[in-house]
PDB file of C-alpha atoms and ligand atoms in Angstrom:
ATOM      1  CA  MET Z 221     -72.114 -78.720   7.346  1.00  0.00           C
ATOM      2  CA  SER Z 222     -74.552 -75.804   6.876  1.00  0.00           C
ATOM      3  CA  ASP Z 223     -75.870 -74.122   3.793  1.00  0.00           C
ATOM      4  CA  PHE Z 224     -73.896 -71.122   2.635  1.00  0.00           C
ATOM      5  CA  PHE Z 225     -76.415 -68.417   3.503  1.00  0.00           C
ATOM      6  CA  SER Z 226     -77.056 -69.803   6.972  1.00  0.00           C
ATOM      7  CA  THR Z 227     -73.277 -69.975   7.500  1.00  0.00           C
ATOM      8  CA  ILE Z 228     -73.031 -66.278   6.715  1.00  0.00           C
ATOM      9  CA  ARG Z 229     -75.876 -65.485   9.113  1.00  0.00           C
ATOM     10  CA  ARG Z 230     -74.471 -67.741  11.846  1.00  0.00           C
ATOM     11  CA  ARG Z 231     -70.969 -66.187  11.812  1.00  0.00           C
ATOM     12  CA  HIS Z 232     -70.292 -63.833  14.701  1.00  0.00           C
ATOM     13  CA  SER Z 233     -67.026 -63.089  16.366  1.00  0.00           C
ATOM     14  CA  VAL Z 234     -66.393 -65.280  19.438  1.00  0.00           C
ATOM     15  CA  ARG Z 235     -63.897 -64.167  22.079  1.00  0.00           C
ATOM     16  CA  GLN Z 236     -64.305 -66.949  24.642  1.00  0.00           C
ATOM     17  CA  TYR Z 237     -63.229 -70.488  23.859  1.00  0.00           C
ATOM     18  CA  GLN Z 238     -63.382 -73.923  25.404  1.00  0.00           C
ATOM     19  CA  SER Z 239     -59.680 -74.280  25.918  1.00  0.00           C
ATOM     20  CA  ASP Z 240     -59.983 -78.025  26.651  1.00  0.00           C
ATOM     21  CA  MET Z 241     -61.627 -78.750  23.294  1.00  0.00           C
ATOM     22  CA  PRO Z 242     -59.002 -78.994  20.556  1.00  0.00           C
ATOM     23  CA  VAL Z 243     -59.810 -78.455  16.878  1.00  0.00           C
ATOM     24  CA  GLU Z 244     -59.839 -81.833  15.089  1.00  0.00           C
ATOM     25  CA  THR Z 245     -57.000 -82.265  12.680  1.00  0.00           C
ATOM     26  CA  GLU Z 246     -59.421 -83.036   9.808  1.00  0.00           C
ATOM     27  CA  LYS Z 247     -61.450 -79.915  10.490  1.00  0.00           C
ATOM     28  CA  LEU Z 248     -58.364 -77.754  10.535  1.00  0.00           C
ATOM     29  CA  HIS Z 249     -57.179 -79.361   7.282  1.00  0.00           C
ATOM     30  CA  ALA Z 250     -60.652 -78.670   5.683  1.00  0.00           C
ATOM     31  CA  VAL Z 251     -60.458 -75.044   6.808  1.00  0.00           C
ATOM     32  CA  LEU Z 252     -56.996 -74.678   5.303  1.00  0.00           C
ATOM     33  CA  GLU Z 253     -58.114 -76.353   2.048  1.00  0.00           C
ATOM     34  CA  CYS Z 254     -60.931 -73.856   1.785  1.00  0.00           C
ATOM     35  CA  ALA Z 255     -58.526 -70.910   2.453  1.00  0.00           C
ATOM     36  CA  VAL Z 256     -56.269 -71.945  -0.433  1.00  0.00           C
ATOM     37  CA  SER Z 257     -59.251 -72.420  -2.746  1.00  0.00           C
ATOM     38  CA  ALA Z 258     -59.911 -68.636  -2.602  1.00  0.00           C
ATOM     39  CA  PRO Z 259     -59.333 -66.659  -5.794  1.00  0.00           C
ATOM     40  CA  SER Z 260     -56.030 -64.744  -6.111  1.00  0.00           C
ATOM     41  CA  ALA Z 261     -54.585 -62.326  -8.600  1.00  0.00           C
ATOM     42  CA  GLY Z 262     -53.139 -64.262 -11.495  1.00  0.00           C
ATOM     43  CA  ASP Z 263     -53.674 -67.440  -9.341  1.00  0.00           C
ATOM     44  CA  LEU Z 264     -50.387 -66.569  -7.690  1.00  0.00           C
ATOM     45  CA  GLN Z 265     -51.705 -67.208  -4.129  1.00  0.00           C
ATOM     46  CA  ALA Z 266     -49.249 -64.553  -2.828  1.00  0.00           C
ATOM     47  CA  TYR Z 267     -49.523 -65.448   0.847  1.00  0.00           C
ATOM     48  CA  GLN Z 268     -48.584 -68.004   3.468  1.00  0.00           C
ATOM     49  CA  ILE Z 269     -50.631 -69.234   6.415  1.00  0.00           C
ATOM     50  CA  GLY Z 270     -49.014 -69.855   9.769  1.00  0.00           C
ATOM     51  CA  VAL Z 271     -50.644 -72.395  12.163  1.00  0.00           C
ATOM     52  CA  VAL Z 272     -49.973 -71.974  15.862  1.00  0.00           C
ATOM     53  CA  GLU Z 273     -51.346 -74.477  18.359  1.00  0.00           C
ATOM     54  CA  THR Z 274     -48.823 -74.756  21.172  1.00  0.00           C
ATOM     55  CA  PRO Z 275     -49.995 -72.991  24.350  1.00  0.00           C
ATOM     56  CA  SER Z 276     -46.746 -71.034  24.887  1.00  0.00           C
ATOM     57  CA  GLN Z 277     -46.733 -69.697  21.304  1.00  0.00           C
ATOM     58  CA  ARG Z 278     -50.505 -68.762  21.665  1.00  0.00           C
ATOM     59  CA  LEU Z 279     -49.632 -66.887  24.880  1.00  0.00           C
ATOM     60  CA  SER Z 280     -46.872 -65.000  23.013  1.00  0.00           C
ATOM     61  CA  LEU Z 281     -49.282 -64.184  20.205  1.00  0.00           C
ATOM     62  CA  SER Z 282     -51.807 -62.884  22.726  1.00  0.00           C
ATOM     63  CA  HIS Z 283     -49.159 -60.543  24.164  1.00  0.00           C
ATOM     64  CA  ALA Z 284     -48.344 -59.348  20.633  1.00  0.00           C
ATOM     65  CA  THR Z 285     -52.078 -58.532  20.098  1.00  0.00           C
ATOM     66  CA  GLY Z 286     -52.777 -57.281  23.616  1.00  0.00           C
ATOM     67  CA  GLN Z 287     -55.893 -59.534  23.443  1.00  0.00           C
ATOM     68  CA  ASP Z 288     -56.179 -62.377  26.007  1.00  0.00           C
ATOM     69  CA  PHE Z 289     -58.590 -64.486  24.076  1.00  0.00           C
ATOM     70  CA  VAL Z 290     -55.944 -65.201  21.478  1.00  0.00           C
ATOM     71  CA  ALA Z 291     -54.199 -67.464  24.015  1.00  0.00           C
ATOM     72  CA  GLU Z 292     -57.494 -69.206  24.918  1.00  0.00           C
ATOM     73  CA  ALA Z 293     -58.346 -70.308  21.373  1.00  0.00           C
ATOM     74  CA  PRO Z 294     -56.664 -73.667  20.605  1.00  0.00           C
ATOM     75  CA  VAL Z 295     -55.599 -72.578  17.145  1.00  0.00           C
ATOM     76  CA  CYS Z 296     -54.437 -69.286  15.673  1.00  0.00           C
ATOM     77  CA  LEU Z 297     -53.914 -68.904  11.935  1.00  0.00           C
ATOM     78  CA  ILE Z 298     -51.598 -66.122  10.755  1.00  0.00           C
ATOM     79  CA  PHE Z 299     -52.189 -64.895   7.243  1.00  0.00           C
ATOM     80  CA  CYS Z 300     -49.086 -63.304   5.774  1.00  0.00           C
ATOM     81  CA  THR Z 301     -48.647 -61.555   2.478  1.00  0.00           C
ATOM     82  CA  ASP Z 302     -45.842 -62.605   0.165  1.00  0.00           C
ATOM     83  CA  ALA Z 303     -45.766 -59.311  -1.726  1.00  0.00           C
ATOM     84  CA  GLU Z 304     -42.797 -60.047  -3.945  1.00  0.00           C
ATOM     85  CA  ARG Z 305     -44.526 -63.164  -5.338  1.00  0.00           C
ATOM     86  CA  SER Z 306     -47.233 -60.913  -6.744  1.00  0.00           C
ATOM     87  CA  ALA Z 307     -44.857 -58.183  -7.681  1.00  0.00           C
ATOM     88  CA  LEU Z 308     -42.936 -60.522 -10.001  1.00  0.00           C
ATOM     89  CA  SER Z 309     -45.985 -60.552 -12.262  1.00  0.00           C
ATOM     90  CA  PHE Z 310     -47.845 -57.381 -11.361  1.00  0.00           C
ATOM     91  CA  GLY Z 311     -45.167 -54.889 -10.202  1.00  0.00           C
ATOM     92  CA  ASP Z 312     -46.295 -52.273  -7.698  1.00  0.00           C
ATOM     93  CA  ARG Z 313     -49.982 -53.126  -7.982  1.00  0.00           C
ATOM     94  CA  GLY Z 314     -49.161 -56.757  -7.021  1.00  0.00           C
ATOM     95  CA  ARG Z 315     -46.847 -55.674  -4.189  1.00  0.00           C
ATOM     96  CA  ASP Z 316     -49.174 -53.005  -2.719  1.00  0.00           C
ATOM     97  CA  LEU Z 317     -52.672 -54.302  -3.449  1.00  0.00           C
ATOM     98  CA  TYR Z 318     -53.004 -57.819  -4.807  1.00  0.00           C
ATOM     99  CA  ALA Z 319     -50.929 -59.644  -2.256  1.00  0.00           C
ATOM    100  CA  LEU Z 320     -53.042 -58.057   0.563  1.00  0.00           C
ATOM    101  CA  GLN Z 321     -56.237 -58.991  -1.281  1.00  0.00           C
ATOM    102  CA  ASP Z 322     -55.054 -62.525  -1.889  1.00  0.00           C
ATOM    103  CA  ALA Z 323     -54.154 -63.095   1.791  1.00  0.00           C
ATOM    104  CA  THR Z 324     -57.369 -61.547   3.203  1.00  0.00           C
ATOM    105  CA  ILE Z 325     -59.683 -63.268   0.791  1.00  0.00           C
ATOM    106  CA  ALA Z 326     -58.048 -66.585   1.900  1.00  0.00           C
ATOM    107  CA  ALA Z 327     -58.601 -65.517   5.539  1.00  0.00           C
ATOM    108  CA  ALA Z 328     -62.275 -64.749   4.817  1.00  0.00           C
ATOM    109  CA  TYR Z 329     -62.748 -68.144   3.194  1.00  0.00           C
ATOM    110  CA  ALA Z 330     -61.061 -69.811   6.175  1.00  0.00           C
ATOM    111  CA  GLN Z 331     -63.352 -67.898   8.578  1.00  0.00           C
ATOM    112  CA  LEU Z 332     -66.487 -69.038   6.774  1.00  0.00           C
ATOM    113  CA  ALA Z 333     -65.287 -72.588   6.378  1.00  0.00           C
ATOM    114  CA  ALA Z 334     -64.637 -72.692  10.088  1.00  0.00           C
ATOM    115  CA  THR Z 335     -68.147 -71.426  10.810  1.00  0.00           C
ATOM    116  CA  ALA Z 336     -69.598 -74.071   8.496  1.00  0.00           C
ATOM    117  CA  ALA Z 337     -67.641 -76.666  10.445  1.00  0.00           C
ATOM    118  CA  ASP Z 338     -69.227 -75.374  13.696  1.00  0.00           C
ATOM    119  CA  LEU Z 339     -66.045 -73.739  14.904  1.00  0.00           C
ATOM    120  CA  ALA Z 340     -65.958 -70.258  16.413  1.00  0.00           C
ATOM    121  CA  THR Z 341     -63.579 -67.566  15.120  1.00  0.00           C
ATOM    122  CA  THR Z 342     -62.487 -63.989  15.446  1.00  0.00           C
ATOM    123  CA  TRP Z 343     -60.523 -62.049  12.919  1.00  0.00           C
ATOM    124  CA  VAL Z 344     -57.778 -60.165  14.688  1.00  0.00           C
ATOM    125  CA  GLY Z 345     -56.249 -57.189  12.910  1.00  0.00           C
ATOM    126  CA  TYR Z 346     -54.742 -55.350  15.869  1.00  0.00           C
ATOM    127  CA  PHE Z 347     -51.257 -56.617  16.680  1.00  0.00           C
ATOM    128  CA  ASP Z 348     -47.569 -55.652  16.743  1.00  0.00           C
ATOM    129  CA  SER Z 349     -46.498 -56.909  13.287  1.00  0.00           C
ATOM    130  CA  LYS Z 350     -42.772 -56.807  14.149  1.00  0.00           C
ATOM    131  CA  GLU Z 351     -43.369 -58.890  17.286  1.00  0.00           C
ATOM    132  CA  ILE Z 352     -45.468 -61.404  15.408  1.00  0.00           C
ATOM    133  CA  ALA Z 353     -42.747 -61.661  12.693  1.00  0.00           C
ATOM    134  CA  ARG Z 354     -40.129 -62.189  15.373  1.00  0.00           C
ATOM    135  CA  LEU Z 355     -42.106 -64.820  17.297  1.00  0.00           C
ATOM    136  CA  LEU Z 356     -42.881 -66.818  14.084  1.00  0.00           C
ATOM    137  CA  GLU Z 357     -39.347 -66.269  12.676  1.00  0.00           C
ATOM    138  CA  LEU Z 358     -40.942 -64.989   9.438  1.00  0.00           C
ATOM    139  CA  PRO Z 359     -38.567 -64.273   6.555  1.00  0.00           C
ATOM    140  CA  PRO Z 360     -38.558 -60.590   5.559  1.00  0.00           C
ATOM    141  CA  ALA Z 361     -40.696 -61.353   2.501  1.00  0.00           C
ATOM    142  CA  LEU Z 362     -43.649 -62.304   4.667  1.00  0.00           C
ATOM    143  CA  GLN Z 363     -45.786 -59.702   6.395  1.00  0.00           C
ATOM    144  CA  PRO Z 364     -48.490 -60.728   8.835  1.00  0.00           C
ATOM    145  CA  VAL Z 365     -51.753 -59.004   7.904  1.00  0.00           C
ATOM    146  CA  ALA Z 366     -54.547 -60.905   9.745  1.00  0.00           C
ATOM    147  CA  LEU Z 367     -54.874 -63.433  12.522  1.00  0.00           C
ATOM    148  CA  LEU Z 368     -57.773 -65.847  12.886  1.00  0.00           C
ATOM    149  CA  THR Z 369     -58.600 -67.554  16.165  1.00  0.00           C
ATOM    150  CA  LEU Z 370     -60.281 -70.948  15.899  1.00  0.00           C
ATOM    151  CA  GLY Z 371     -61.917 -73.207  18.489  1.00  0.00           C
ATOM    152  CA  TYR Z 372     -65.161 -74.161  20.097  1.00  0.00           C
ATOM    153  CA  ALA Z 373     -67.222 -71.386  21.510  1.00  0.00           C
ATOM    154  CA  ALA Z 374     -67.658 -70.912  25.241  1.00  0.00           C
ATOM    155  CA  GLU Z 375     -70.012 -67.966  24.730  1.00  0.00           C
ATOM    156  CA  GLN Z 376     -73.120 -67.328  22.698  1.00  0.00           C
ATOM    157  CA  PRO Z 377     -71.970 -64.803  20.100  1.00  0.00           C
ATOM    158  CA  ARG Z 378     -74.068 -61.687  19.726  1.00  0.00           C
ATOM    159  CA  ALA Z 379     -75.217 -60.413  16.375  1.00  0.00           C
ATOM    160  CA  THR Z 380     -73.970 -56.920  15.713  1.00  0.00           C
ATOM    161  CA  SER Z 381     -75.938 -54.439  13.548  1.00  0.00           C
ATOM    162  CA  ARG Z 382     -75.024 -53.495  10.064  1.00  0.00           C
ATOM    163  CA  ARG Z 383     -75.439 -50.315   8.056  1.00  0.00           C
ATOM    164  CA  GLN Z 384     -78.497 -50.216   5.888  1.00  0.00           C
ATOM    165  CA  LEU Z 385     -77.860 -51.331   2.297  1.00  0.00           C
ATOM    166  CA  ASP Z 386     -78.959 -47.923   0.898  1.00  0.00           C
ATOM    167  CA  GLU Z 387     -76.233 -46.310   3.040  1.00  0.00           C
ATOM    168  CA  VAL Z 388     -73.527 -48.678   1.717  1.00  0.00           C
ATOM    169  CA  VAL Z 389     -74.507 -49.399  -1.916  1.00  0.00           C
ATOM    170  CA  PHE Z 390     -74.418 -46.780  -4.585  1.00  0.00           C
ATOM    171  CA  ARG Z 391     -75.623 -47.061  -8.143  1.00  0.00           C
ATOM    172  CA  ARG Z 392     -74.528 -44.924 -11.093  1.00  0.00           C
TER     173      ARG Z 392
HETATM  174  C1  FMN E 136     -59.851 -56.021   9.548  1.00  0.00           C
HETATM  175  C2  FMN E 136     -60.472 -56.518  10.822  1.00  0.00           C
HETATM  176  C3  FMN E 136     -59.761 -56.314  12.046  1.00  0.00           C
HETATM  177  C4  FMN E 136     -60.330 -56.799  13.246  1.00  0.00           C
HETATM  178  N1  FMN E 136     -59.589 -56.691  14.397  1.00  0.00           N
HETATM  179  C5  FMN E 136     -60.076 -57.223  15.558  1.00  0.00           C
HETATM  180  C6  FMN E 136     -59.236 -57.232  16.692  1.00  0.00           C
HETATM  181  O1  FMN E 136     -58.113 -56.884  16.731  1.00  0.00           O
HETATM  182  N2  FMN E 136     -59.823 -57.742  17.830  1.00  0.00           N
HETATM  183  C7  FMN E 136     -61.104 -58.244  17.873  1.00  0.00           C
HETATM  184  O2  FMN E 136     -61.512 -58.680  18.953  1.00  0.00           O
HETATM  185  N3  FMN E 136     -61.900 -58.226  16.781  1.00  0.00           N
HETATM  186  C8  FMN E 136     -61.396 -57.723  15.607  1.00  0.00           C
HETATM  187  N4  FMN E 136     -62.174 -57.807  14.497  1.00  0.00           N
HETATM  188  C9  FMN E 136     -63.483 -58.345  14.501  1.00  0.00           C
HETATM  189  C10 FMN E 136     -64.576 -57.260  14.438  1.00  0.00           C
HETATM  190  O3  FMN E 136     -64.571 -56.560  15.662  1.00  0.00           O
HETATM  191  C11 FMN E 136     -65.954 -57.906  14.106  1.00  0.00           C
HETATM  192  O4  FMN E 136     -65.907 -58.637  12.953  1.00  0.00           O
HETATM  193  C12 FMN E 136     -67.011 -56.770  14.033  1.00  0.00           C
HETATM  194  O5  FMN E 136     -67.175 -56.174  15.273  1.00  0.00           O
HETATM  195  C13 FMN E 136     -68.344 -57.367  13.587  1.00  0.00           C
HETATM  196  O6  FMN E 136     -68.756 -58.414  14.480  1.00  0.00           O
HETATM  197  P1  FMN E 136     -69.052 -59.880  13.944  1.00  0.00           P
HETATM  198  O7  FMN E 136     -67.761 -60.436  13.455  1.00  0.00           O
HETATM  199  O8  FMN E 136     -69.553 -60.610  15.153  1.00  0.00           O
HETATM  200  O9  FMN E 136     -70.037 -59.798  12.850  1.00  0.00           O
HETATM  201  C14 FMN E 136     -61.613 -57.407  13.246  1.00  0.00           C
HETATM  202  C15 FMN E 136     -62.326 -57.570  12.096  1.00  0.00           C
HETATM  203  C16 FMN E 136     -61.752 -57.160  10.895  1.00  0.00           C
HETATM  204  C17 FMN E 136     -62.472 -57.510   9.579  1.00  0.00           C
END
Protein backbone atom coordinates (compact mmCIF):
# COMPACT_ATOMS: atom_id res chain seq x y z
CA MET A 1 0.00 0.00 0.00
CA SER A 2 1.33 3.44 -0.86
CA ASP A 3 1.02 6.76 0.88
CA PHE A 4 -1.93 8.89 -0.29
CA PHE A 5 0.03 11.60 -2.10
CA SER A 6 2.21 9.13 -3.95
CA THR A 7 -0.95 7.22 -4.92
CA ILE A 8 -2.33 10.40 -6.46
CA ARG A 9 0.93 11.01 -8.33
CA ARG A 10 1.18 7.40 -9.53
CA ARG A 11 -2.34 7.18 -10.95
CA HIS A 12 -2.48 7.42 -14.72
CA SER A 13 -4.98 5.87 -17.08
CA VAL A 14 -3.91 2.46 -18.37
CA ARG A 15 -5.46 1.05 -21.54
CA GLN A 16 -3.46 -2.18 -21.92
CA TYR A 17 -3.93 -4.98 -19.41
CA GLN A 18 -2.36 -8.33 -18.69
CA SER A 19 -5.46 -10.32 -19.55
CA ASP A 20 -4.07 -13.50 -17.94
CA MET A 21 -3.59 -11.84 -14.54
CA PRO A 22 -6.90 -11.75 -12.66
CA VAL A 23 -7.64 -9.26 -9.91
CA GLU A 24 -7.46 -11.02 -6.55
CA THR A 25 -10.82 -11.35 -4.80
CA GLU A 26 -9.47 -9.65 -1.65
CA LYS A 27 -8.16 -6.68 -3.66
CA LEU A 28 -11.46 -6.28 -5.47
CA HIS A 29 -13.27 -6.44 -2.14
CA ALA A 30 -10.93 -3.79 -0.66
CA VAL A 31 -11.55 -1.51 -3.68
CA LEU A 32 -15.33 -1.89 -3.30
CA GLU A 33 -15.10 -1.24 0.45
CA CYS A 34 -13.23 2.00 -0.27
CA ALA A 35 -15.83 2.99 -2.89
CA VAL A 36 -18.70 2.70 -0.43
CA SER A 37 -16.77 4.59 2.24
CA ALA A 38 -16.99 7.72 0.07
CA PRO A 39 -19.14 10.59 1.35
CA SER A 40 -22.68 10.88 -0.02
CA ALA A 41 -25.50 13.40 0.32
CA GLY A 42 -27.42 12.67 3.52
CA ASP A 43 -25.36 9.46 3.71
CA LEU A 44 -27.91 7.98 1.31
CA GLN A 45 -25.32 6.31 -0.97
CA ALA A 46 -27.62 6.79 -3.94
CA TYR A 47 -25.83 4.42 -6.30
CA GLN A 48 -25.14 0.81 -7.10
CA ILE A 49 -21.93 -0.72 -8.40
CA GLY A 50 -22.00 -3.50 -11.00
CA VAL A 51 -19.06 -5.92 -11.18
CA VAL A 52 -18.40 -7.62 -14.51
CA GLU A 53 -15.68 -10.25 -14.79
CA THR A 54 -16.86 -12.79 -17.37
CA PRO A 55 -15.05 -12.46 -20.72
CA SER A 56 -18.26 -12.52 -22.80
CA GLN A 57 -19.84 -9.72 -20.72
CA ARG A 58 -16.60 -7.69 -20.90
CA LEU A 59 -16.63 -8.07 -24.67
CA SER A 60 -20.23 -6.85 -24.80
CA LEU A 61 -19.29 -3.91 -22.58
CA SER A 62 -16.39 -3.05 -24.88
CA HIS A 63 -18.81 -2.97 -27.83
CA ALA A 64 -21.12 -0.66 -25.87
CA THR A 65 -18.19 1.70 -25.25
CA GLY A 66 -16.51 1.30 -28.65
CA GLN A 67 -13.26 0.83 -26.70
CA ASP A 68 -11.42 -2.49 -27.07
CA PHE A 69 -9.39 -2.26 -23.86
CA VAL A 70 -12.60 -2.63 -21.84
CA ALA A 71 -12.67 -6.31 -22.90
CA GLU A 72 -8.97 -6.80 -22.01
CA ALA A 73 -9.26 -5.62 -18.41
CA PRO A 74 -10.20 -8.55 -16.15
CA VAL A 75 -12.72 -6.47 -14.19
CA CYS A 76 -15.08 -3.67 -15.12
CA LEU A 77 -17.00 -1.77 -12.46
CA ILE A 78 -20.16 0.01 -13.51
CA PHE A 79 -21.24 2.90 -11.31
CA CYS A 80 -24.95 3.61 -11.57
CA THR A 81 -26.95 6.39 -10.00
CA ASP A 82 -30.07 5.54 -8.04
CA ALA A 83 -31.60 8.98 -8.46
CA GLU A 84 -34.93 8.28 -6.78
CA ARG A 85 -33.15 7.17 -3.60
CA SER A 86 -31.71 10.66 -3.27
CA ALA A 87 -34.90 12.35 -4.53
CA LEU A 88 -36.88 10.85 -1.64
CA SER A 89 -34.97 13.11 0.75
CA PHE A 90 -33.74 15.92 -1.47
CA GLY A 91 -36.27 16.22 -4.31
CA ASP A 92 -34.97 17.54 -7.65
CA ARG A 93 -31.55 18.43 -6.24
CA GLY A 94 -31.11 14.86 -5.07
CA ARG A 95 -32.39 13.43 -8.38
CA ASP A 96 -30.42 15.75 -10.69
CA LEU A 97 -27.23 16.48 -8.75
CA TYR A 98 -26.57 14.53 -5.56
CA ALA A 99 -27.06 11.03 -6.98
CA LEU A 100 -24.53 11.79 -9.73
CA GLN A 101 -22.10 13.20 -7.20
CA ASP A 102 -22.58 10.20 -4.87
CA ALA A 103 -21.88 7.71 -7.68
CA THR A 104 -18.88 9.53 -9.13
CA ILE A 105 -17.23 10.22 -5.78
CA ALA A 106 -17.53 6.48 -5.07
CA ALA A 107 -15.93 5.79 -8.47
CA ALA A 108 -13.08 8.20 -7.69
CA TYR A 109 -12.47 6.49 -4.34
CA ALA A 110 -12.45 3.11 -6.09
CA GLN A 111 -9.98 4.36 -8.68
CA LEU A 112 -7.54 5.64 -6.06
CA ALA A 113 -7.95 2.54 -3.89
CA ALA A 114 -7.15 0.40 -6.93
CA THR A 115 -4.03 2.48 -7.61
CA ALA A 116 -2.92 2.09 -3.99
CA ALA A 117 -3.36 -1.67 -4.40
CA ASP A 118 -1.07 -1.60 -7.49
CA LEU A 119 -3.92 -2.12 -9.92
CA ALA A 120 -4.23 -0.19 -13.17
CA THR A 121 -7.45 1.61 -14.08
CA THR A 122 -9.19 3.80 -16.60
CA TRP A 123 -12.34 5.78 -16.01
CA VAL A 124 -14.61 5.27 -19.02
CA GLY A 125 -17.33 7.83 -19.56
CA TYR A 126 -18.07 7.30 -23.24
CA PHE A 127 -20.63 4.53 -23.74
CA ASP A 128 -24.10 3.77 -24.99
CA SER A 129 -26.07 4.01 -21.74
CA LYS A 130 -29.11 2.18 -23.10
CA GLU A 131 -26.95 -0.70 -24.32
CA ILE A 132 -25.15 -0.97 -20.96
CA ALA A 133 -28.52 -0.96 -19.16
CA ARG A 134 -29.78 -3.70 -21.46
CA LEU A 135 -26.64 -5.86 -21.08
CA LEU A 136 -26.68 -5.62 -17.29
CA GLU A 137 -30.48 -5.89 -17.07
CA LEU A 138 -30.56 -2.73 -14.97
CA PRO A 139 -33.90 -1.74 -13.46
CA PRO A 140 -35.16 1.63 -14.79
CA ALA A 141 -34.15 3.35 -11.52
CA LEU A 142 -30.46 2.73 -12.19
CA GLN A 143 -28.55 4.86 -14.70
CA PRO A 144 -24.95 3.90 -15.58
CA VAL A 145 -22.75 7.00 -15.30
CA ALA A 146 -19.16 5.74 -15.19
CA LEU A 147 -17.23 2.57 -15.92
CA LEU A 148 -13.90 1.72 -14.31
CA THR A 149 -11.61 -0.90 -15.81
CA LEU A 150 -9.35 -2.74 -13.35
CA GLY A 151 -6.41 -5.04 -13.87
CA TYR A 152 -2.66 -5.32 -13.99
CA ALA A 153 -0.93 -2.95 -16.39
CA ALA A 154 0.65 -4.20 -19.60
CA GLU A 155 1.94 -0.74 -20.45
CA GLN A 156 3.85 1.98 -18.66
CA PRO A 157 1.27 4.73 -18.20
CA ARG A 158 2.26 8.21 -19.35
CA ALA A 159 1.77 11.25 -17.15
CA THR A 160 -0.41 13.83 -18.90
CA SER A 161 -0.04 17.54 -18.28
CA ARG A 162 -2.36 19.60 -16.14
CA ARG A 163 -3.47 23.22 -16.33
CA GLN A 164 -1.53 25.54 -14.06
CA LEU A 165 -3.14 26.15 -10.68
CA ASP A 166 -3.48 29.89 -11.35
CA GLU A 167 -5.56 29.06 -14.44
CA VAL A 168 -7.89 26.77 -12.50
CA VAL A 169 -8.13 28.31 -9.04
CA PHE A 170 -9.83 31.62 -8.40
CA ARG A 171 -10.01 33.57 -5.19
CA ARG A 172 -12.56 36.20 -4.24
C1 LIG B 1 -15.60 11.79 -16.93
C2 LIG B 1 -14.45 11.05 -17.59
C3 LIG B 1 -14.68 10.36 -18.77
C4 LIG B 1 -13.65 9.63 -19.35
N1 LIG B 1 -13.92 8.85 -20.44
C5 LIG B 1 -12.94 8.09 -20.98
C6 LIG B 1 -13.24 7.19 -22.02
O1 LIG B 1 -14.38 7.00 -22.44
N2 LIG B 1 -12.20 6.47 -22.55
C7 LIG B 1 -10.92 6.59 -22.09
O2 LIG B 1 -10.03 5.90 -22.62
N3 LIG B 1 -10.61 7.44 -21.08
C8 LIG B 1 -11.59 8.18 -20.51
N4 LIG B 1 -11.32 8.99 -19.43
C9 LIG B 1 -9.93 9.07 -18.91
C10 LIG B 1 -9.28 10.39 -19.31
O3 LIG B 1 -9.01 10.39 -20.69
C11 LIG B 1 -8.00 10.59 -18.49
O4 LIG B 1 -8.31 10.56 -17.11
C12 LIG B 1 -7.32 11.91 -18.82
O5 LIG B 1 -6.86 11.90 -20.15
C13 LIG B 1 -6.14 12.21 -17.91
O6 LIG B 1 -5.20 11.17 -17.95
P1 LIG B 1 -4.80 10.38 -16.62
O7 LIG B 1 -6.03 9.63 -16.16
O8 LIG B 1 -3.72 9.44 -17.06
O9 LIG B 1 -4.35 11.37 -15.61
C14 LIG B 1 -12.33 9.68 -18.80
C15 LIG B 1 -12.11 10.38 -17.62
C16 LIG B 1 -13.17 11.02 -16.99
C17 LIG B 1 -12.92 11.69 -15.65
